[in-house]
XYZ file of C-alpha atoms in Angstrom:
265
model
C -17.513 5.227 -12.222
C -16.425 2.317 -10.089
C -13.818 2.251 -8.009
C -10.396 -0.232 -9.070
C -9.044 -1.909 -6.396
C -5.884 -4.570 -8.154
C -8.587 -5.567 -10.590
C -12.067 -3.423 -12.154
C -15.161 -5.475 -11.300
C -19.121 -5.196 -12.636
C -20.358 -1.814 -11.884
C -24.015 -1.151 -12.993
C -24.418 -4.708 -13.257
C -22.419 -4.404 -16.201
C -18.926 -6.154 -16.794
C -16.335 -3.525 -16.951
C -14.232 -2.795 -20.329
C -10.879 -3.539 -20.689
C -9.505 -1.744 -23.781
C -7.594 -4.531 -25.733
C -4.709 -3.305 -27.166
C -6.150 0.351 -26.882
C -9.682 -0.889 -28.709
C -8.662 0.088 -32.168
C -12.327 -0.130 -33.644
C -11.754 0.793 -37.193
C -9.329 -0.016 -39.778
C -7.369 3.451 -39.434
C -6.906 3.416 -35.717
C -3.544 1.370 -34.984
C -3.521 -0.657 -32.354
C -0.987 -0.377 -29.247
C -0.833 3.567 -30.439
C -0.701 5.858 -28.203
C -3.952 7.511 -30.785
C -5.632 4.083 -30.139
C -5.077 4.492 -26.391
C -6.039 7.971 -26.169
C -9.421 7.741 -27.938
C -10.271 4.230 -26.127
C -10.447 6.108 -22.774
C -12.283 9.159 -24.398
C -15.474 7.266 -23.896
C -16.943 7.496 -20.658
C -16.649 5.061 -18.050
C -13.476 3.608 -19.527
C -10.537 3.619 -17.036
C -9.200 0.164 -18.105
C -6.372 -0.457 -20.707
C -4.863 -3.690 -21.660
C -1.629 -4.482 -23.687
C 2.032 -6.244 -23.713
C 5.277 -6.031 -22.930
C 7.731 -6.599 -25.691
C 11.588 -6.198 -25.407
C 14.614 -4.800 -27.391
C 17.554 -6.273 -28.002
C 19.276 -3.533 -25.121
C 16.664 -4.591 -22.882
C 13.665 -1.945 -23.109
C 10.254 -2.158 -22.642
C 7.909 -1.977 -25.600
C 3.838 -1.824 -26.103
C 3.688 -4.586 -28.476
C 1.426 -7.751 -28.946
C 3.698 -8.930 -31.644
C 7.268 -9.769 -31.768
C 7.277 -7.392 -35.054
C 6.740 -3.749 -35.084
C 4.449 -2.599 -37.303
C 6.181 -0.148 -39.031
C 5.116 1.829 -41.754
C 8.406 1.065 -43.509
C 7.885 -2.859 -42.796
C 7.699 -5.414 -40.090
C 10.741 -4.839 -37.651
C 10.806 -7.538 -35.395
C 11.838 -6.068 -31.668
C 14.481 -8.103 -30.039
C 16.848 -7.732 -32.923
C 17.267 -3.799 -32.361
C 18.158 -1.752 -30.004
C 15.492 1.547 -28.922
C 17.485 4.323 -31.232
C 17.240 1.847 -33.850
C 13.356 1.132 -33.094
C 12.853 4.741 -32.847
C 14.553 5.146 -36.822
C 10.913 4.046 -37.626
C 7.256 5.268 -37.669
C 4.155 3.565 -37.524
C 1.339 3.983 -40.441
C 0.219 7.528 -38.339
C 3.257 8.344 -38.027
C 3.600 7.661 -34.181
C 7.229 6.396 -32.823
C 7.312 3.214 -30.597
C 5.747 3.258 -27.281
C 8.134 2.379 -24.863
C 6.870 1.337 -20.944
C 8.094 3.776 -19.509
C 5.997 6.133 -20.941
C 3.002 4.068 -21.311
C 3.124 4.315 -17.011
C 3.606 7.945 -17.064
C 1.374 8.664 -19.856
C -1.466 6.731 -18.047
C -2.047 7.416 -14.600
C -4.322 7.010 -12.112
C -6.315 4.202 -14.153
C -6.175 0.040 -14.453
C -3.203 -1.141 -16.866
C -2.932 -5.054 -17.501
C 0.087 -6.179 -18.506
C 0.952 -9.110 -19.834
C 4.885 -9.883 -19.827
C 4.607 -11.467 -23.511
C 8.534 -13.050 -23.873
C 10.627 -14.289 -20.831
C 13.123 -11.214 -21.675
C 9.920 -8.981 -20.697
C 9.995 -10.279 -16.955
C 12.993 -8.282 -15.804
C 11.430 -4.841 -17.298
C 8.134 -5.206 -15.807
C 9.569 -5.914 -12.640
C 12.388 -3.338 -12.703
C 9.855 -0.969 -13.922
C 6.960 -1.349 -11.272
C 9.253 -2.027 -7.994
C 8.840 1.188 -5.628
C 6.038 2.583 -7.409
C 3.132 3.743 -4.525
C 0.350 2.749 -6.903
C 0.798 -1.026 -7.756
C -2.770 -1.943 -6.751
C -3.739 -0.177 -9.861
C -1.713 -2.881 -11.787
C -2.795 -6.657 -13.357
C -0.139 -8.484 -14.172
C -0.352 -11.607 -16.388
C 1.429 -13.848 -18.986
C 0.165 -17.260 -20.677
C 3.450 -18.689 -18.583
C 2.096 -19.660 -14.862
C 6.439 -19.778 -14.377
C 6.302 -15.753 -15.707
C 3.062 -15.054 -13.345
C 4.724 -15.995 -10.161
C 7.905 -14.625 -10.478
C 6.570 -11.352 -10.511
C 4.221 -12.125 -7.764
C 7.313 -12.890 -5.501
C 9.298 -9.555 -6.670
C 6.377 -7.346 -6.506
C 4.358 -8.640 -3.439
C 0.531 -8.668 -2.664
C 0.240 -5.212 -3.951
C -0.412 -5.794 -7.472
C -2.953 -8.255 -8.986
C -2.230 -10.990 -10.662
C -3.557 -13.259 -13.802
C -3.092 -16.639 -13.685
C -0.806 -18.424 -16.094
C -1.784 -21.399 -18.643
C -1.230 -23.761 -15.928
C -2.739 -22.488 -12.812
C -6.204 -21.581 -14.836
C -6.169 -25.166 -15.640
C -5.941 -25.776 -12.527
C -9.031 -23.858 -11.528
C -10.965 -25.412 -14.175
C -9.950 -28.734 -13.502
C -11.409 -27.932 -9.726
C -14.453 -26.472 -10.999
C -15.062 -29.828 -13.407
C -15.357 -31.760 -10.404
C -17.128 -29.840 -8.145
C -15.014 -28.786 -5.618
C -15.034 -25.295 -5.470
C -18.813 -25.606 -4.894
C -18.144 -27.595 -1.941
C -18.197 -26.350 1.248
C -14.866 -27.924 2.526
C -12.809 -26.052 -0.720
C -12.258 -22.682 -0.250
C -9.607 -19.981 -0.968
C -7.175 -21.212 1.697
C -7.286 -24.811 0.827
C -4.349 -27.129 -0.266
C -5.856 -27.959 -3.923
C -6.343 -24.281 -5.015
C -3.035 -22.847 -6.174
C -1.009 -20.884 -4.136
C -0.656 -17.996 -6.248
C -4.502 -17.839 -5.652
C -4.088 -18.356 -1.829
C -1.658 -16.118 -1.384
C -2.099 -13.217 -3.745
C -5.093 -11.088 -5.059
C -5.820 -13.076 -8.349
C -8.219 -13.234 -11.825
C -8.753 -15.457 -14.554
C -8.174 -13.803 -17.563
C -10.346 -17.037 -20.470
C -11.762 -17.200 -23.906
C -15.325 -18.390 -23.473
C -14.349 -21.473 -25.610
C -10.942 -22.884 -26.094
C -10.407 -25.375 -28.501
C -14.330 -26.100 -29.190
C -14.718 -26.584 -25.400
C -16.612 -24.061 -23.580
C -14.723 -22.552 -20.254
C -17.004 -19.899 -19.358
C -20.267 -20.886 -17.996
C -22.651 -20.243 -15.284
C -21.219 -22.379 -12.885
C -17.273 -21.690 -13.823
C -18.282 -18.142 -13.246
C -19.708 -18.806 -9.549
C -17.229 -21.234 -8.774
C -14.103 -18.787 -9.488
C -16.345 -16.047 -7.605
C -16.065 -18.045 -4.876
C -12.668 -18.471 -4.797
C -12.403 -14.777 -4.816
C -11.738 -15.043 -8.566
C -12.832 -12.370 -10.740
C -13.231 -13.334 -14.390
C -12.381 -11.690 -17.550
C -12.798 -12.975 -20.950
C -11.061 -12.204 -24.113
C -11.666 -10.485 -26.930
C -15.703 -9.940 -26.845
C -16.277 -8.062 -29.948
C -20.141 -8.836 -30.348
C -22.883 -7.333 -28.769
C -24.572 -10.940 -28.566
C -21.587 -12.239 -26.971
C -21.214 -9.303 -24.335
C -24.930 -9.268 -23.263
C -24.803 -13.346 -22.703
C -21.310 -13.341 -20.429
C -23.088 -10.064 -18.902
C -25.919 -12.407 -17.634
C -23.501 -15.139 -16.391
C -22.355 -12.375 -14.187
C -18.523 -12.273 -15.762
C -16.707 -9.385 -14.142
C -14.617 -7.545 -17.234
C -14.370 -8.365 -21.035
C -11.065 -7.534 -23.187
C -12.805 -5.426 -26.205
C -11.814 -3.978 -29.455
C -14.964 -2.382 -29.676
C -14.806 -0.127 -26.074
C -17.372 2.426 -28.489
C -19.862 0.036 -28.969
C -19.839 -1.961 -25.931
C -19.762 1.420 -23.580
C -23.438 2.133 -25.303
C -24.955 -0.862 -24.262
C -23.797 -0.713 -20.918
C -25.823 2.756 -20.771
């Protein structure tokens, strides 16, 4: 197994596997359940879970994608309750919610990404990671660059970080012209972003956004050599894995953790 250090990289000269959501393969795992979770990191080799950070209306955390909760009594949508009243209500396996609090305890000692999905979100995340010892076992993200480096500035150099919306545009736009290639651009310089200067960053990309294609050869080496590693999200095709394999992308976000762990082998 390779070693995390703020954010998993290739090991085997294969991209590491970020579990997305908990990797609910089939139609009867649920996703974001703890069941989902547990089984995604029963497959060897996978120490890397990704999800997000909803919030109730009295301000806790919640592993959720969606502003609803998928309830097996209907769709209760998160900031309009308070935890007991969350907790009134079971998912389709019966599970209760999954607060973050026990999503930390209940997964130690292996890479969570988090992504701070709603601006209520920020405060948890930060209230719940300040004074922990193992931080560099953390990636932090949100699509909001605003989001990205406000927890950068409460939570220092300790964490790693994902770059918002604006700051991976950023990096692309630099790329598109050639200037990360060139030898006068490099980490420190005044057109990279400072979160990236400053803080132990990743790109977290589709491989095409709106019909244009972000993730190619050269965007790969050009964020590698701004000390970038890349992940791409949701890879749930062998085809697909083995081609960003050879680009030499770092980690993919995977529903499909089963599947993908057998072709790494």
């Amino acid at each position: 197994m390779c070693a995390l250090s703020s954010f998993p990289r290739r090991c085997a000269n294969s991209p590491a596997l970020l579990a997305h959501r908990g990797s609910a393969q089939d139609s009867q795992t649920i996703e974001n359940s703890r069941e989902a979770f547990d089984a995604a990191l029963s497959w060897a080799g996978t120490r890397c879970l990704e999800s997000d950070v909803q919030v109730t209306r009295d301000g806790s955390g919640v592993i959720s994608h969606d502003t609803h909760w998928h309830s097996s009594q209907g769709d209760i949508e998160i900031a309009s309750v308070t935890w007991d009243e969350l907790c009134e209500y079971r998912l389709p396996n019966q599970e209760p919610p999954l607060g973050l609090a026990e999503f930390l305890q209940r997964y130690p000692d292996i890479y969570l990404n988090l992504d701070a999905k709603v601006p209520a979100a920020l405060d948890v995340v930060i209230s719940q990671l300040r004074g922990r010892k193992d931080l560099e076992r953390f990636g932090l993200g949100s699509f909001s660059t605003r989001r990205v480096w406000k927890m950068a500035r409460a939570l220092g150099k300790e964490p790693g970080y994902l770059l918002g919306r604006g700051d991976i545009a950023h990096v692309y736009a630099l790329n598109a012209t050639g200037a990360t290639t060139s030898k006068t651009v490099g980490k420190r310089h005044w057109l990279v972003p400072h979160l990236v200067r400053n803080y132990r960053c990743a790109l977290a990309v589709p491989e095409t956004f709106h019909g244009i294609t972000v993730v190619t050869p050269r965007f790969v080496a050009g964020a590698h050599l701004l000390g970038l590693p890349v992940y791409v999200w949701t890879v749930n095709d062998d085809a697909q894995y083995r081609r960003l394999s050879a680009m030499g992308v770092d980690a993919v976000y995977t529903d499909i953790v089963q599947t993908l762990s057998q072709i790494e082998k």
